[in-house]
Short mmCIF file of C-alpha atoms in Angstrom, two decimals:
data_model
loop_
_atom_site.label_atom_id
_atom_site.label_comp_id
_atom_site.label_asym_id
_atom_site.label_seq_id
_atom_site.Cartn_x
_atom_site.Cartn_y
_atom_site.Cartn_z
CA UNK K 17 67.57 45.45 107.21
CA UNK K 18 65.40 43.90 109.67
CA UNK K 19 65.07 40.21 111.10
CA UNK K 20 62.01 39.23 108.31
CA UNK K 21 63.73 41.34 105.50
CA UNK K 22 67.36 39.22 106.06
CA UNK K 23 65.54 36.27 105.80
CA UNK K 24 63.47 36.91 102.92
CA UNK K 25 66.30 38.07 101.01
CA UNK K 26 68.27 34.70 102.01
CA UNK K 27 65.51 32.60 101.30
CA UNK K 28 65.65 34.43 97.48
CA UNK K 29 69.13 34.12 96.86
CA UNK K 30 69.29 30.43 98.51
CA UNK K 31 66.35 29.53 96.04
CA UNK K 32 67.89 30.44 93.18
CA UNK K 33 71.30 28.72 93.91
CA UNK K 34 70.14 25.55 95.50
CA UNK K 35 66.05 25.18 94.79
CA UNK K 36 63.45 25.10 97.24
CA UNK K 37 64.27 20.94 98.16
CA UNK K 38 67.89 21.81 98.31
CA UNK K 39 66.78 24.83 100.56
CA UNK K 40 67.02 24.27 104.37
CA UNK K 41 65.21 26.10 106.72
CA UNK K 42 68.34 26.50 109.00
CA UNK K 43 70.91 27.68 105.66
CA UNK K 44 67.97 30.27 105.47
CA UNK K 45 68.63 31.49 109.06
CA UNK K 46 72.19 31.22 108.62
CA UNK K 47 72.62 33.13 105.54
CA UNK K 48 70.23 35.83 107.18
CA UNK K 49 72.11 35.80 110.75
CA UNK K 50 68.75 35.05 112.19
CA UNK K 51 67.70 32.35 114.78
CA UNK K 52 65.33 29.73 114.29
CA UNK K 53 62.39 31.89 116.87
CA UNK K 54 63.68 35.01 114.57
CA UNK K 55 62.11 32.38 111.58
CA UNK K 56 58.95 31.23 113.21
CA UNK K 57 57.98 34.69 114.16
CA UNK K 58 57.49 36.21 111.60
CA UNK K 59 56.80 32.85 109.15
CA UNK K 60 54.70 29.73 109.81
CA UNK K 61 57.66 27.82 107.97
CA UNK K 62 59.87 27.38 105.48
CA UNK K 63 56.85 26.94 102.61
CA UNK K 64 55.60 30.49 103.60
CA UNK K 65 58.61 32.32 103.81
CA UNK K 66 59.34 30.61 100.14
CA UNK K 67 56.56 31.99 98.97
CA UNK K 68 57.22 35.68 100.35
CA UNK K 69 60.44 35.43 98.90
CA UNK K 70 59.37 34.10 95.26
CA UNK K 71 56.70 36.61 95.31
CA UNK K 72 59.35 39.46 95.54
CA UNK K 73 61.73 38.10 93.30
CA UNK K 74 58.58 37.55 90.73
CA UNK K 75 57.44 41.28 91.57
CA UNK K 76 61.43 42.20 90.50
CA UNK K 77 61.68 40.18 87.16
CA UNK K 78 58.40 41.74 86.10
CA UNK K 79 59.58 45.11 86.91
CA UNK K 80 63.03 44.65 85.34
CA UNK K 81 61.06 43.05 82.10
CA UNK K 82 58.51 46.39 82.00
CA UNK K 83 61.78 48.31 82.12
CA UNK K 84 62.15 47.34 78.69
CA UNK K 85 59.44 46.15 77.09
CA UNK K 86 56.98 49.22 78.48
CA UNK K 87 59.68 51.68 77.03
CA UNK K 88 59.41 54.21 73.97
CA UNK K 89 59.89 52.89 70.61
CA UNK K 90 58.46 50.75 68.06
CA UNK K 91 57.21 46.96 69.24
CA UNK K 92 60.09 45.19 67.40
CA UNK K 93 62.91 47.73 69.40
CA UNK K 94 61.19 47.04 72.45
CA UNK K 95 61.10 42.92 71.74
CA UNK K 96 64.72 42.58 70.38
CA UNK K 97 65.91 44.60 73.30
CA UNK K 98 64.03 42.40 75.66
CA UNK K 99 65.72 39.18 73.97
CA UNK K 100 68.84 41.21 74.03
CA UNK K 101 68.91 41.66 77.84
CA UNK K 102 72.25 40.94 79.46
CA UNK K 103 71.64 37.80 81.36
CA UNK K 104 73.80 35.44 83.53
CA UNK K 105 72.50 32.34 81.27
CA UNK K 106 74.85 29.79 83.58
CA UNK K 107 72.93 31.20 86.70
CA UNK K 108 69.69 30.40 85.00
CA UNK K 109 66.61 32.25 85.51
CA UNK K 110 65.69 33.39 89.24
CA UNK K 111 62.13 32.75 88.31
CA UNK K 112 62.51 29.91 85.68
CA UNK K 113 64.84 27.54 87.36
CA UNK K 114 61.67 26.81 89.92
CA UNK K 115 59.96 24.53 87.17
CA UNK K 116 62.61 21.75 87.87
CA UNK K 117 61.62 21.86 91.19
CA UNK K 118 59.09 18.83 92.56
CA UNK K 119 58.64 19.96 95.23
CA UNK K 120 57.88 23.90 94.69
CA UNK K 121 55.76 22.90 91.58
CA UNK K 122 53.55 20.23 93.82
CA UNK K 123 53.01 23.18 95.73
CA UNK K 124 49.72 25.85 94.30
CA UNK K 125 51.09 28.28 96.69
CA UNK K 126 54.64 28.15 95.83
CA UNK K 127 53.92 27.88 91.95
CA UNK K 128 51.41 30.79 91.47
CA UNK K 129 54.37 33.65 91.35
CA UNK K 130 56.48 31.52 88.80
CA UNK K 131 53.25 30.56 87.10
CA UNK K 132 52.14 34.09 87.19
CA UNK K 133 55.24 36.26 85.78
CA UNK K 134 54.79 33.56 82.55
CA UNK K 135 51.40 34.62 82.43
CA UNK K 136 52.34 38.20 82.51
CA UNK K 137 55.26 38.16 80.44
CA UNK K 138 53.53 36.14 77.11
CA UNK K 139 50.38 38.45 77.08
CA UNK K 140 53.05 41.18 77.75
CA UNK K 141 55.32 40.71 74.33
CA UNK K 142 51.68 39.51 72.73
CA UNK K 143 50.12 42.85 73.89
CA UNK K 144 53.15 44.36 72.10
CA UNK K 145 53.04 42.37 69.06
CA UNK K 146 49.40 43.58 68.54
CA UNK K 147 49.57 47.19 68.48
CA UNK K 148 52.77 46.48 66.29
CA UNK K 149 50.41 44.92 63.94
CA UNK K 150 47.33 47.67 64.79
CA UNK K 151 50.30 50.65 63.99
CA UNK K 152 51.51 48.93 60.64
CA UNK K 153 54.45 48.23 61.81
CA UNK K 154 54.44 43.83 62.30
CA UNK K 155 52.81 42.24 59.67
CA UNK K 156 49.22 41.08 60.81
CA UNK K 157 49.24 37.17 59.72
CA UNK K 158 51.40 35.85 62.99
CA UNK K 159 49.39 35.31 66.68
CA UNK K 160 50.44 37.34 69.37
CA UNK K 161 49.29 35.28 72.05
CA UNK K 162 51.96 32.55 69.60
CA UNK K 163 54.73 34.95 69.56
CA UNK K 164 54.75 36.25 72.86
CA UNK K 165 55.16 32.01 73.98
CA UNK K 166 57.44 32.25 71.62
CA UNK K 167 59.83 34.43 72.87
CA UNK K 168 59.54 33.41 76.60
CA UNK K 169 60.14 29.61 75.37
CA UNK K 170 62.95 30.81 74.15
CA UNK K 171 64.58 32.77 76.74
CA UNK K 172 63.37 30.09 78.99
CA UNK K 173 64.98 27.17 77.13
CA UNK K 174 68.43 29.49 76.18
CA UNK K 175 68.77 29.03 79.66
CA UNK K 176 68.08 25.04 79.91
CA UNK K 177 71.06 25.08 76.85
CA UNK K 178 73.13 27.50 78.23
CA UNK K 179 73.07 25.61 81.61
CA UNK K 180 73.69 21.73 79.69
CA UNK K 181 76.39 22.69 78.13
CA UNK K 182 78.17 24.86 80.66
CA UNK K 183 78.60 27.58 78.76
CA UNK K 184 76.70 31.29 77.97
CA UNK K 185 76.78 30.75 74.26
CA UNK K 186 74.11 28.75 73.52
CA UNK K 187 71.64 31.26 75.73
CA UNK K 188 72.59 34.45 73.33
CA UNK K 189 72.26 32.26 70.10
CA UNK K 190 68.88 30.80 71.44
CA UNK K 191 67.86 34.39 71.77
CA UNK K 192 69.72 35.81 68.60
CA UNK K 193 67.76 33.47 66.67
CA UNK K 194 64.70 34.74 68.11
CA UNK K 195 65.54 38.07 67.16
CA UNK K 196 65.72 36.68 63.44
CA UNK K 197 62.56 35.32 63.95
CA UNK K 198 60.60 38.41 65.68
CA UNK K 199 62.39 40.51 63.07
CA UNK K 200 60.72 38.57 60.26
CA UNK K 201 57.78 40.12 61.38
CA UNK K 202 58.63 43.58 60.28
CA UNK K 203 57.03 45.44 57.24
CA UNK K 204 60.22 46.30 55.14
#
């Protein structure tokens, strides 16, 4: 790995243990084994190199998300399995956990890949739920655009539980309700 790469992949993991306020600019260069010119040549500052580093850790989520949802098999499969995903609840979400943040949400720049892989990921499961409902196989009467906020809310707030109490439990019942849920929208 190169100087920019070390430092990129510092600033991702330091964002997602500390948040981009509890994020210095010299932890970044220490974690990457790069100096502070190392930094400042190849980043204005500590907002840009953020934003490099949320954009590839956005780019990754999606991917890992597609994985599943973009598989073969019928929409509910697909949905359940998302839900289903093994997840590090008390970790939170690499993407998700940036919300909290002031700061990073203050910032357009720094909130357009969090902002964006939401986006993605509800007309994602929606896109799903409709040709579920266009194949037969999901009853037509619920929203996709509904579900698909649905089911991100969820995951998204499994973690906010999971996270309160300390604990990974209430993360897979968040999502195991979900599943209930989704599956209610199957033709039996």
């Amino acid at each position: 790995m190169n100087a920019r790469d070390r430092l990129v992949a510092s600033a991702q993991e330091l964002l997602w243990e500390r948040g981009y306020g509890g994020t210095s600019p010299k932890a970044i260069q220490d974690r990457a084994g790069a100096g502070q010119g190392s930094m400042y040549h190849h980043f204005a500052g500590k907002a840009e190199l953020a934003a490099a580093a949320l954009g590839i850790t956005a780019a990754a989520e999606r991917e890992r998300a597609e994985s599943i949802l973009g598989g073969e098999g019928p929409a509910l499969e697909r949905i359940v399995a998302y839900l289903r995903r093994e997840r590090d609840a008390l970790r939170g979400c690499p993407i998700g956990r940036h919300v909290a943040d002031p700061e990073l949400v203050a910032d357009p720049a720094l909130r357009a890949p969090v902002e964006e892989t939401f986006a993605w990921l509800r007309d994602r499961i929606a896109g799903i739920v409709a040709a579920g409902q266009e194949s037969g196989e999901l009853r037509a009467g619920a929203d996709p655009v509904a579900v698909g906020a649905a089911v991100v809310a969820t995951v998204q707030g499994g973690y906010v539980l999971a996270r309160a109490a300390g604990a990974q439990e209430p993360f897979d019942q968040a999502c195991e309700g979900a599943v209930q849920l989704v599956s209610a929208l199957r033709f039996s």
